Amino acid sequence: TQLLEQSPQFLSIQEGENLTVYCNSSSVFSSLQWYRQEPGEGPVLLVTVVTGGEVKKLKRLTFQFGDARKDSSLHITAAQPGDTGLYLCAGSSPMDSNYQLIWGAGTKLIIKP
Amino acid sequence: DTEVTQTPKHLVMGMTNKKSLKCEQHMGHRAMYWYKQKAKKPPELMFVYSYEKLSINESVPSRFSPECPNSSLLNLHLHALQPEDSALYLCASSQGPGQGGYGYTFGSGTRLTVV
């Protein structure tokens, strides 16, 4: 059974600080996606990483896919209160022809003004 | 149109009621999904439709019945639910087979409360 371990589960920091969220697995993924979810809303796709070692930037957010495609990180620079939300990573298995996603447990992020 | 629309936004139903959740997308995506999400947990897959055919049923109780009338619409029929079925129900879509790895588009969900 494939698992994605996401850490930390909860993070509360001051505005302007930097932070990193990690997703790790012992399994290889064909791609990994990061979502942000606000209370009562559906997850919104932030980025998909596909190639080992790939780095993508979205304004102050930097996403990295591990060389072996088993792990990924999300780094936020100078966090803003608007970054508050639940961050979810989800991996797509190369062995799965039905395109199911393996989900991390989520990171609840609170940015205090 | 790059969104998935779900209705209703909120639903309260009794354990003897029959209700339906609706989902619509016009992105030409050929895979559509129903997920259930409890508070502070990641989404749990319920059903997958691929090219309008049910391809995955994750051992979901028969009180949940999915339907895909056409490539743009997905319904979830609810009957004789239990209070523990209260959750946020999410619809999502993705490009065709093998393309789920390129990201899902989620609707904003239906907050279901069973009383």
Short mmCIF file of C-alpha atoms in Angstrom, two decimals:
data_model
loop_
_atom_site.label_atom_id
_atom_site.label_comp_id
_atom_site.label_asym_id
_atom_site.label_seq_id
_atom_site.Cartn_x
_atom_site.Cartn_y
_atom_site.Cartn_z
CA THR A 1 0.00 0.00 0.00
CA GLN A 2 1.38 3.36 -0.98
CA LEU A 3 1.54 6.05 1.66
CA LEU A 4 2.37 9.75 1.60
CA GLU A 5 3.58 11.11 4.90
CA GLN A 6 3.01 14.83 5.15
CA SER A 7 4.62 17.01 7.81
CA PRO A 8 4.10 19.03 9.83
CA GLN A 9 0.40 18.42 10.40
CA PHE A 10 -0.03 21.86 11.94
CA LEU A 11 2.00 25.05 11.66
CA SER A 12 1.30 28.48 13.12
CA ILE A 13 3.80 31.24 12.34
CA GLN A 14 4.04 35.00 12.15
CA GLU A 15 3.60 36.97 8.97
CA GLY A 16 6.88 37.37 7.13
CA GLU A 17 8.42 34.09 8.24
CA ASN A 18 9.43 31.28 5.90
CA LEU A 19 8.19 27.70 6.11
CA THR A 20 8.53 24.33 4.43
CA VAL A 21 6.02 21.48 4.20
CA TYR A 22 7.19 17.99 3.30
CA CYS A 23 5.61 14.96 1.66
CA ASN A 24 7.59 11.74 1.79
CA SER A 25 7.05 8.21 0.60
CA SER A 26 8.97 5.00 0.06
CA SER A 27 7.14 4.61 -3.26
CA VAL A 28 7.75 6.23 -6.61
CA PHE A 29 5.08 8.51 -8.01
CA SER A 30 4.57 9.45 -11.64
CA SER A 31 3.52 12.91 -10.51
CA LEU A 32 2.78 14.82 -7.36
CA GLN A 33 0.24 17.55 -6.88
CA TRP A 34 -0.15 20.24 -4.24
CA TYR A 35 -3.54 21.66 -3.31
CA ARG A 36 -4.71 24.40 -0.98
CA GLN A 37 -8.10 24.17 0.66
CA GLU A 38 -10.08 26.78 2.57
CA PRO A 39 -12.78 25.78 5.09
CA GLY A 40 -16.00 24.66 3.40
CA GLU A 41 -14.46 24.77 -0.08
CA GLY A 42 -12.93 22.22 -2.41
CA PRO A 43 -9.15 21.84 -2.83
CA VAL A 44 -7.61 24.12 -5.43
CA LEU A 45 -4.72 22.76 -7.46
CA LEU A 46 -1.55 24.82 -6.97
CA VAL A 47 0.94 22.83 -9.00
CA THR A 48 1.74 19.44 -10.49
CA VAL A 49 5.35 18.22 -10.61
CA VAL A 50 6.22 15.39 -12.95
CA THR A 51 9.99 15.19 -13.49
CA GLY A 52 12.45 14.10 -10.80
CA GLY A 53 14.34 17.13 -9.48
CA GLU A 54 11.79 19.53 -10.92
CA VAL A 55 11.36 22.91 -9.23
CA LYS A 56 8.32 25.11 -9.87
CA LYS A 57 7.66 28.56 -8.51
CA LEU A 58 4.33 30.23 -7.97
CA LYS A 59 5.00 33.75 -6.64
CA ARG A 60 6.29 33.17 -3.08
CA LEU A 61 5.68 29.40 -3.23
CA THR A 62 8.41 27.02 -4.40
CA PHE A 63 7.63 23.37 -5.10
CA GLN A 64 10.24 20.68 -5.54
CA PHE A 65 9.96 17.05 -6.64
CA GLY A 66 12.68 14.75 -5.34
CA ASP A 67 15.19 13.27 -7.78
CA ALA A 68 13.80 9.78 -7.15
CA ARG A 69 10.18 11.01 -7.38
CA LYS A 70 9.44 9.73 -3.87
CA ASP A 71 9.17 13.05 -2.06
CA SER A 72 8.22 16.66 -2.52
CA SER A 73 8.38 19.92 -0.63
CA LEU A 74 6.51 23.20 -0.57
CA HIS A 75 8.43 26.26 0.61
CA ILE A 76 6.69 29.56 1.30
CA THR A 77 8.79 32.70 1.55
CA ALA A 78 7.61 35.67 3.62
CA ALA A 79 4.27 34.08 4.50
CA GLN A 80 1.17 36.26 4.39
CA PRO A 81 -2.14 35.87 6.27
CA GLY A 82 -3.72 35.04 2.90
CA ASP A 83 -1.59 31.87 2.79
CA THR A 84 -3.62 30.45 5.69
CA GLY A 85 -5.33 27.18 4.76
CA LEU A 86 -5.03 23.41 4.55
CA TYR A 87 -2.25 22.28 2.21
CA LEU A 88 -2.57 18.80 0.74
CA CYS A 89 -0.13 16.81 -1.32
CA ALA A 90 -1.36 13.98 -3.54
CA GLY A 91 0.59 11.49 -5.59
CA SER A 92 -0.32 9.67 -8.76
CA SER A 93 0.94 6.10 -8.90
CA PRO A 94 2.62 4.85 -12.07
CA MET A 95 1.11 1.44 -11.35
CA ASP A 96 -2.45 2.68 -11.28
CA SER A 97 -4.36 2.73 -14.52
CA ASN A 98 -7.38 4.24 -12.86
CA TYR A 99 -5.69 7.51 -11.90
CA GLN A 100 -6.45 7.38 -8.21
CA LEU A 101 -4.56 9.77 -5.99
CA ILE A 102 -2.68 8.90 -2.80
CA TRP A 103 -3.26 11.75 -0.36
CA GLY A 104 -1.10 13.13 2.42
CA ALA A 105 -2.85 13.87 5.71
CA GLY A 106 -2.62 17.63 5.15
CA THR A 107 -0.87 20.57 6.81
CA LYS A 108 -3.03 23.13 8.57
CA LEU A 109 -1.19 26.43 8.15
CA ILE A 110 -2.05 29.59 10.10
CA ILE A 111 -0.25 32.84 9.38
CA LYS A 112 -0.72 35.39 12.14
CA PRO A 113 -0.62 39.11 11.25
CA ASP B 1 -15.11 27.48 -18.49
CA THR B 2 -12.52 26.05 -16.11
CA GLU B 3 -14.59 25.08 -13.13
CA VAL B 4 -16.65 22.33 -11.59
CA THR B 5 -20.06 23.41 -10.30
CA GLN B 6 -21.73 21.56 -7.45
CA THR B 7 -25.25 21.98 -6.14
CA PRO B 8 -26.56 22.38 -3.57
CA LYS B 9 -23.93 24.10 -1.44
CA HIS B 10 -25.57 22.91 1.77
CA LEU B 11 -28.02 20.07 2.41
CA VAL B 12 -29.73 18.90 5.57
CA MET B 13 -31.65 15.65 5.27
CA GLY B 14 -33.38 13.15 7.50
CA MET B 15 -32.42 9.51 7.61
CA THR B 16 -35.52 8.53 5.61
CA ASN B 17 -35.11 11.18 2.91
CA LYS B 18 -33.98 10.76 -0.69
CA LYS B 19 -31.87 13.54 -2.15
CA SER B 20 -29.38 14.04 -4.97
CA LEU B 21 -26.14 15.94 -5.30
CA LYS B 22 -25.29 17.37 -8.70
CA CYS B 23 -22.00 18.16 -10.40
CA GLU B 24 -21.29 19.74 -13.78
CA GLN B 25 -18.12 20.50 -15.74
CA HIS B 26 -17.60 21.90 -19.24
CA MET B 27 -13.85 21.44 -19.58
CA GLY B 28 -14.12 18.34 -21.75
CA HIS B 29 -12.69 16.22 -18.95
CA ARG B 30 -13.52 12.55 -19.40
CA ALA B 31 -12.96 11.39 -15.81
CA MET B 32 -15.18 12.50 -12.95
CA TYR B 33 -14.98 11.64 -9.28
CA TRP B 34 -16.94 11.73 -6.05
CA TYR B 35 -14.99 12.24 -2.85
CA LYS B 36 -16.09 12.39 0.78
CA GLN B 37 -14.17 14.58 3.19
CA LYS B 38 -14.44 14.69 6.96
CA ALA B 39 -13.16 17.65 8.95
CA LYS B 40 -9.36 18.01 9.04
CA LYS B 41 -8.91 14.90 6.88
CA PRO B 42 -7.87 14.47 3.25
CA PRO B 43 -10.57 13.57 0.70
CA GLU B 44 -11.58 9.89 0.46
CA LEU B 45 -12.35 8.52 -2.97
CA MET B 46 -15.86 7.10 -3.42
CA PHE B 47 -16.46 6.66 -7.16
CA VAL B 48 -14.66 7.21 -10.46
CA TYR B 49 -16.36 7.56 -13.83
CA SER B 50 -14.25 7.26 -16.95
CA TYR B 51 -15.90 8.07 -20.28
CA GLU B 52 -19.26 7.96 -18.52
CA LYS B 53 -18.73 4.45 -17.20
CA LEU B 54 -18.23 3.57 -13.56
CA SER B 55 -14.66 2.35 -13.23
CA ILE B 56 -14.10 2.46 -9.48
CA ASN B 57 -16.44 1.95 -6.55
CA GLU B 58 -14.42 2.10 -3.35
CA SER B 59 -16.66 -0.26 -1.37
CA VAL B 60 -19.17 2.49 -0.80
CA PRO B 61 -22.46 1.50 0.89
CA SER B 62 -25.42 1.10 -1.44
CA ARG B 63 -27.19 4.03 0.18
CA PHE B 64 -24.92 6.11 -2.10
CA SER B 65 -25.74 5.64 -5.78
CA PRO B 66 -23.77 7.47 -8.49
CA GLU B 67 -25.02 8.31 -11.94
CA CYS B 68 -23.32 9.85 -14.98
CA PRO B 69 -26.03 10.96 -17.45
CA ASN B 70 -23.47 12.41 -19.89
CA SER B 71 -19.87 13.53 -20.11
CA SER B 72 -20.57 16.81 -18.33
CA LEU B 73 -22.84 15.71 -15.50
CA LEU B 74 -22.39 13.57 -12.42
CA ASN B 75 -25.01 12.88 -9.79
CA LEU B 76 -24.88 11.23 -6.40
CA HIS B 77 -28.20 9.86 -5.19
CA LEU B 78 -28.62 9.57 -1.44
CA HIS B 79 -31.09 7.36 0.39
CA ALA B 80 -31.45 6.23 4.00
CA LEU B 81 -28.24 7.90 5.11
CA GLN B 82 -26.83 7.72 8.62
CA PRO B 83 -25.63 10.64 10.77
CA GLU B 84 -22.03 9.44 10.28
CA ASP B 85 -22.45 10.15 6.56
CA SER B 86 -22.43 13.87 7.36
CA ALA B 87 -19.42 15.33 5.55
CA LEU B 88 -18.28 17.57 2.71
CA TYR B 89 -18.95 15.81 -0.60
CA LEU B 90 -16.63 16.87 -3.37
CA CYS B 91 -16.90 16.36 -7.09
CA ALA B 92 -13.76 16.54 -9.24
CA SER B 93 -12.78 16.04 -12.83
CA SER B 94 -9.60 15.37 -14.76
CA GLN B 95 -8.51 14.73 -18.30
CA GLY B 96 -9.02 11.24 -19.71
CA PRO B 97 -7.42 7.94 -18.74
CA GLY B 98 -3.85 8.29 -17.62
CA GLN B 99 -4.19 12.03 -17.22
CA GLY B 100 -5.20 12.14 -13.56
CA GLY B 101 -1.61 12.90 -12.75
CA TYR B 102 -1.98 16.32 -14.32
CA GLY B 103 -4.28 17.63 -11.64
CA TYR B 104 -7.88 17.49 -10.63
CA THR B 105 -10.34 20.34 -10.70
CA PHE B 106 -12.57 20.21 -7.65
CA GLY B 107 -15.96 21.74 -7.08
CA SER B 108 -16.63 23.76 -3.96
CA GLY B 109 -18.47 20.84 -2.41
CA THR B 110 -21.82 20.08 -0.79
CA ARG B 111 -21.89 20.27 3.00
CA LEU B 112 -24.23 17.41 3.94
CA THR B 113 -25.76 17.06 7.38
CA VAL B 114 -27.84 13.97 8.18
CA VAL B 115 -30.21 14.38 11.11
#
